[in-house]
Short mmCIF file of C-alpha atoms in Angstrom, two decimals:
data_model
loop_
_atom_site.label_atom_id
_atom_site.label_comp_id
_atom_site.label_asym_id
_atom_site.label_seq_id
_atom_site.Cartn_x
_atom_site.Cartn_y
_atom_site.Cartn_z
CA MET A 1 102.24 92.60 101.39
CA ARG A 2 105.77 93.99 101.11
CA HIS A 3 108.57 92.06 102.73
CA GLU A 4 109.28 94.78 105.32
CA ASP A 5 105.67 94.96 106.50
CA ARG A 6 105.29 91.18 106.45
CA SER A 7 108.44 90.85 108.55
CA ARG A 8 107.09 93.29 111.15
CA ILE A 9 103.82 91.36 111.44
CA GLU A 10 105.64 88.01 111.63
CA ASP A 11 107.95 89.41 114.32
CA ILE A 12 104.91 90.47 116.35
CA ILE A 13 103.29 87.05 115.92
CA ARG A 14 106.48 85.39 117.19
CA TYR A 15 106.74 87.88 120.05
CA ILE A 16 103.17 87.13 121.12
CA ALA A 17 103.80 83.37 121.05
CA GLU A 18 106.90 83.77 123.23
CA ASN A 19 105.38 86.23 125.72
CA LEU A 20 101.81 85.12 126.40
CA ASP A 21 102.39 85.66 130.12
CA ALA A 22 103.43 89.29 129.60
CA ARG A 23 101.51 92.51 129.07
CA LEU A 24 100.35 92.42 125.44
CA ASP A 25 98.08 95.42 125.05
CA LEU A 26 97.76 97.41 121.83
CA ASP A 27 100.24 100.10 122.92
CA THR A 28 102.92 97.51 123.71
CA LEU A 29 102.53 95.63 120.44
CA ALA A 30 102.31 98.72 118.26
CA GLY A 31 105.38 100.15 119.97
CA ARG A 32 107.46 97.19 118.79
CA THR A 33 106.55 97.88 115.15
CA HIS A 34 107.12 101.65 115.30
CA TRP A 35 103.68 102.13 113.73
CA SER A 36 100.99 104.11 115.49
CA LYS A 37 98.55 101.82 117.29
CA TYR A 38 95.78 102.96 114.95
CA HIS A 39 97.68 101.90 111.83
CA PHE A 40 99.14 98.81 113.50
CA GLY A 41 95.66 97.57 114.38
CA ARG A 42 94.45 97.95 110.80
CA LEU A 43 97.55 96.40 109.21
CA PHE A 44 97.58 93.47 111.65
CA ALA A 45 93.89 92.76 111.00
CA ALA A 46 94.39 93.03 107.26
CA ALA A 47 97.26 90.53 107.41
CA THR A 48 95.83 87.99 109.87
CA GLY A 49 92.08 88.44 109.59
CA THR A 50 91.65 89.38 113.25
CA THR A 51 92.49 92.22 115.63
CA PRO A 52 95.65 92.13 117.77
CA VAL A 53 93.61 91.89 121.00
CA ALA A 54 91.45 89.03 119.69
CA TYR A 55 94.54 87.25 118.38
CA VAL A 56 96.33 87.48 121.73
CA ASN A 57 93.26 86.22 123.58
CA ARG A 58 92.85 83.26 121.23
CA LYS A 59 96.50 82.28 121.55
CA ARG A 60 96.25 82.45 125.33
CA MET A 61 93.16 80.25 125.27
CA GLU A 62 94.87 77.73 122.99
CA ARG A 63 97.86 77.49 125.32
CA ALA A 64 95.60 77.21 128.35
CA ALA A 65 93.58 74.38 126.79
CA SER A 66 96.75 72.54 125.85
CA GLU A 67 98.27 72.84 129.32
CA LEU A 68 95.03 71.81 131.01
CA LEU A 69 94.94 68.65 128.95
CA LEU A 70 98.63 67.79 128.76
CA SER A 71 100.02 68.91 132.12
CA ASP A 72 99.31 68.61 135.84
CA LEU A 73 99.98 72.29 136.54
CA PRO A 74 97.53 73.96 138.95
CA ILE A 75 94.90 76.04 137.19
CA LEU A 76 96.19 79.22 138.88
CA GLU A 77 99.68 78.61 137.48
CA ILE A 78 98.25 78.03 134.01
CA ALA A 79 96.29 81.25 134.34
CA LEU A 80 99.46 83.19 135.23
CA ARG A 81 101.40 81.57 132.38
CA CYS A 82 98.68 82.76 130.01
CA GLY A 83 98.73 86.37 131.15
CA PHE A 84 95.85 86.40 133.67
CA GLU A 85 96.22 87.93 137.10
CA SER A 86 93.62 85.77 138.84
CA THR A 87 91.83 82.45 138.51
CA SER A 88 88.45 84.16 138.34
CA ALA A 89 89.45 86.30 135.34
CA PHE A 90 90.94 83.25 133.65
CA ASN A 91 87.84 81.13 134.31
CA ALA A 92 85.52 83.79 132.90
CA SER A 93 87.57 84.29 129.74
CA PHE A 94 88.06 80.57 129.19
CA LYS A 95 84.36 79.78 129.58
CA LYS A 96 83.43 82.61 127.22
CA HIS A 97 85.85 81.25 124.63
CA TYR A 98 85.17 77.51 124.91
CA GLY A 99 81.77 77.35 126.62
CA GLN A 100 83.18 75.27 129.52
CA THR A 101 85.18 75.97 132.65
CA PRO A 102 88.89 75.05 132.78
CA SER A 103 88.29 72.46 135.51
CA ARG A 104 85.59 70.72 133.47
CA VAL A 105 87.79 70.64 130.38
CA ARG A 106 90.61 69.10 132.40
CA SER A 107 88.28 66.53 133.91
CA GLN A 108 86.78 65.55 130.56
CA GLY A 109 90.19 65.53 128.91
CA ARG A 110 91.53 63.01 131.37
CA GLN A 111 88.56 60.77 130.76
CA ASN A 112 88.75 61.11 127.00
CA ARG A 113 91.94 62.22 125.26
CA ASN A 114 90.10 63.61 122.28
CA PHE A 115 91.53 67.09 121.75
CA GLU A 116 89.66 67.89 118.54
CA LEU A 117 87.33 70.38 120.21
CA PHE A 118 90.19 72.60 121.24
CA SER A 119 93.13 72.05 118.93
CA GLY A 120 91.91 70.38 115.75
CA ASN A 121 92.56 73.34 113.48
CA VAL A 122 95.20 75.28 115.41
CA GLN A 123 97.95 74.41 112.95
CA GLU A 124 95.75 75.35 110.03
CA VAL A 125 94.90 78.71 111.59
CA SER A 126 98.53 79.45 112.43
CA SER A 127 99.53 78.63 108.88
CA ARG A 128 96.94 81.04 107.49
CA GLU A 129 98.04 83.79 109.84
CA THR A 130 101.72 83.67 108.94
CA GLY A 131 101.51 82.36 105.41
CA TYR A 132 99.94 85.30 103.58
CA ASP A 133 101.89 86.00 100.40
CA GLY A 134 100.45 89.15 98.85
CA LYS A 135 98.49 87.34 96.14
CA ALA A 136 95.79 90.00 96.42
CA SER A 137 98.32 92.48 95.11
CA ASN A 138 98.34 91.13 91.57
CA ARG A 139 98.59 93.34 88.54
CA PHE A 140 94.84 93.41 87.93
CA LEU A 141 94.08 94.69 91.43
CA ARG A 142 96.90 97.18 91.21
CA ARG A 143 95.41 98.61 88.03
CA LEU A 144 92.04 98.93 89.75
CA TRP A 145 93.59 100.76 92.70
CA GLU A 146 95.54 103.06 90.39
CA MET A 147 92.31 103.98 88.60
CA ASN A 148 90.61 104.91 91.87
CA ILE A 149 93.34 106.39 94.05
CA ARG A 150 95.19 109.65 93.61
CA ILE A 151 98.01 111.11 95.68
CA ALA A 152 97.49 114.63 97.01
CA THR A 153 99.34 117.06 99.25
CA LEU A 154 97.22 119.00 101.73
CA PRO A 155 98.22 122.16 103.59
CA ASP A 156 97.73 122.46 107.33
CA LEU A 157 94.06 123.13 108.02
CA GLN A 158 92.45 125.06 110.86
CA VAL A 159 89.07 123.59 111.79
CA ALA A 160 86.24 123.87 114.26
CA TYR A 161 84.79 120.56 115.40
CA ALA A 162 82.01 118.89 117.36
CA ARG A 163 82.97 115.61 119.03
CA HIS A 164 80.84 112.49 119.27
CA VAL A 165 81.71 109.61 121.62
CA GLY A 166 79.88 106.39 120.85
CA SER A 167 78.94 104.27 117.85
CA TYR A 168 80.18 105.54 114.51
CA LEU A 169 76.67 104.87 113.21
CA ASP A 170 75.49 107.81 115.36
CA THR A 171 77.94 110.46 114.16
CA TRP A 172 74.97 112.48 112.87
CA LYS A 173 74.73 113.89 116.39
CA ALA A 174 78.08 115.64 115.98
CA TRP A 175 77.15 116.84 112.50
CA SER A 176 73.88 118.22 113.82
CA ALA A 177 75.70 120.23 116.50
CA LEU A 178 78.30 121.45 114.01
CA GLY A 179 75.63 122.31 111.44
CA ALA A 180 73.82 124.59 113.86
CA TRP A 181 77.10 126.35 114.70
CA THR A 182 78.21 126.77 111.05
CA SER A 183 74.84 128.26 110.15
CA GLN A 184 75.28 130.90 112.84
CA HIS A 185 78.70 131.82 111.44
CA GLY A 186 77.91 131.61 107.71
CA LEU A 187 80.31 128.73 106.99
CA TYR A 188 79.04 126.81 103.97
CA PRO A 189 80.42 124.68 101.13
CA PRO A 190 82.04 124.89 98.68
CA GLU A 191 84.16 127.59 100.33
CA ARG A 192 84.38 125.52 103.53
CA ALA A 193 85.21 121.80 103.59
CA PHE A 194 83.43 119.44 105.98
CA ILE A 195 85.68 116.68 107.32
CA GLY A 196 84.96 113.67 109.51
CA ILE A 197 87.74 112.13 111.62
CA SER A 198 87.35 108.65 113.13
CA LEU A 199 89.83 108.80 116.00
CA ASP A 200 89.54 105.16 117.08
CA ASP A 201 89.48 101.78 115.38
CA PRO A 202 86.17 100.09 116.35
CA ALA A 203 87.91 96.73 115.99
CA THR A 204 90.12 97.54 118.98
CA VAL A 205 88.05 100.06 120.98
CA GLU A 206 84.65 99.45 122.55
CA GLU A 207 81.90 100.79 120.30
CA GLN A 208 80.55 103.25 122.88
CA ALA A 209 84.06 104.62 123.56
CA CYS A 210 84.90 105.46 119.93
CA ARG A 211 85.60 109.14 119.29
CA TYR A 212 84.63 111.04 116.15
CA ASP A 213 85.15 114.69 115.20
CA ALA A 214 82.84 116.45 112.74
CA CYS A 215 84.92 119.34 111.40
CA VAL A 216 84.61 122.41 109.20
CA THR A 217 87.59 124.32 107.80
CA LEU A 218 87.92 127.91 108.94
CA PRO A 219 88.82 130.97 106.89
CA GLU A 220 92.08 132.74 107.67
CA GLY A 221 91.73 135.14 110.58
CA PHE A 222 88.54 133.55 111.92
CA ALA A 223 87.83 134.59 115.52
CA CYS A 224 87.66 131.39 117.56
CA GLU A 225 85.15 132.18 120.27
CA GLU A 226 84.51 129.74 123.09
CA SER A 227 81.48 127.48 122.68
CA PRO A 228 80.23 124.59 124.87
CA ASP A 229 79.76 122.29 121.87
CA ILE A 230 82.60 123.39 119.59
CA GLY A 231 86.36 122.99 119.81
CA TYR A 232 89.20 124.13 117.56
CA ARG A 233 92.22 122.27 116.27
CA SER A 234 94.83 122.17 113.53
CA LEU A 235 94.99 119.26 111.08
CA ALA A 236 98.49 118.41 109.90
CA GLY A 237 98.98 118.67 106.15
CA GLY A 238 101.21 116.47 104.04
CA LEU A 239 100.92 113.55 101.67
CA TYR A 240 97.62 111.65 101.44
CA ALA A 241 96.19 108.85 99.30
CA VAL A 242 92.69 109.88 98.25
CA TYR A 243 90.03 107.25 97.62
CA PRO A 244 86.49 108.21 96.47
CA PHE A 245 83.91 106.33 98.56
CA TYR A 246 80.21 106.22 97.73
CA ASP A 247 78.21 103.74 99.80
CA THR A 248 76.34 103.40 103.07
CA ILE A 249 78.18 104.47 106.23
CA ASP A 250 78.29 100.94 107.64
CA ARG A 251 80.61 99.92 104.77
CA LEU A 252 83.17 102.61 105.46
CA GLY A 253 85.15 100.21 107.65
CA LEU A 254 85.45 97.76 104.75
CA ALA A 255 86.90 100.51 102.58
CA TYR A 256 89.55 101.24 105.20
CA GLN A 257 90.35 97.53 105.52
CA SER A 258 90.83 97.23 101.74
CA LEU A 259 93.01 100.31 101.56
CA TYR A 260 95.28 99.21 104.40
CA GLY A 261 95.23 95.51 103.56
CA GLN A 262 95.45 95.55 99.76
CA TRP A 263 96.49 98.88 98.29
CA LEU A 264 98.96 100.20 100.85
CA PRO A 265 101.17 97.07 101.14
CA SER A 266 101.57 96.91 97.35
CA SER A 267 102.23 100.63 96.91
CA GLU A 268 105.41 102.66 97.20
CA TYR A 269 104.06 104.25 100.38
CA GLU A 270 103.61 103.35 104.03
CA ALA A 271 101.14 104.55 106.63
CA ASP A 272 101.88 107.76 108.49
CA ALA A 273 100.71 108.56 112.03
CA ARG A 274 98.45 111.51 111.12
CA ASP A 275 94.67 111.15 111.28
CA CYS A 276 92.68 109.75 108.37
CA LEU A 277 90.41 112.48 107.01
CA GLU A 278 86.96 111.91 105.55
CA PHE A 279 86.03 114.84 103.30
CA CYS A 280 82.23 114.74 103.22
CA LEU A 281 80.74 115.66 99.85
CA ASN A 282 77.03 115.11 100.47
CA ASP A 283 74.38 114.67 103.12
CA PRO A 284 73.53 110.92 103.25
CA SER A 285 70.05 111.72 104.58
CA LEU A 286 69.30 113.53 101.31
CA ASP A 287 70.81 110.88 99.04
CA PRO A 288 68.22 108.77 97.15
CA GLU A 289 69.93 105.58 98.36
CA GLY A 290 71.06 106.89 101.74
CA LYS A 291 74.70 106.70 100.69
CA ALA A 292 77.59 108.86 101.80
CA LYS A 293 79.90 110.44 99.23
CA VAL A 294 83.30 110.80 100.88
CA ASP A 295 86.87 111.37 99.74
CA LEU A 296 88.91 109.24 102.13
CA HIS A 297 92.33 110.75 102.79
CA ILE A 298 94.82 108.16 104.08
CA PRO A 299 98.02 109.74 105.52
CA ILE A 300 101.08 108.27 103.85
CA LYS A 301 104.80 108.76 103.43
CA VAL A 302 107.23 107.42 100.84
CA ARG A 303 108.80 104.12 101.85
CA THR A 304 112.38 104.42 102.94
CA SER A 305 113.15 100.77 102.13
CA VAL A 306 111.77 98.11 99.81
#
């Protein structure tokens, strides 16, 4: 990972450690990096191996366990110091994380000062989180990326779309609705491109709240008539890194993680705030192996500093 990106992640890790009692939601953390929250979530996970929300929660639990065992502070005060607004919320989160209530941990800790259960590998984990050094970006991997990634400039695109809210494994529902509409209007490939847009990162948004747009490009001068299932929008053009993906849909997230965690940090580009575009080149239901053939378009811009 480039020094600039590594510094931003390390700054966020330090900020979290120093402000565990403050509001540390995704918007707040991403705002400090000047990345969009979508790109911040992916880059943070690629660097640390976990999502920002999960990282914050774990750090709060580690501090809580330490203060329960090493201090005489009331449990409510510990809860407040760890960013919880009530004892009940703290108790529920703590028990989910450690399998025991805070009061029981404190009681057992005073009887037996064995802290291994809670803090045995904290230093090791912290070292892994802040000690990444970009070894994945060696020359061999760079050559592989260069063989598989091309840089393209897209124009602005006008599209019609059907939106799905829920698991990304069920996006066929949006494609079904869009397919019926495109058939009525004679919009077919190769003249028209079909594009999927995953609007949320499932690592940071509840699965059933994830939004996905199934899109089709529109010809110039197309009359956009109102429809209960179809919306219209403009997709911003610009510079994109294009990666050819051919695998089952459930592995699409791994492709994104590799692109953001391995290729992007070692490239001359940085993530831009536009949507990632998934140009769909086949129908997975008709593929012999049930695989999706997709050109992933990652929005990028040239780095302004090294």
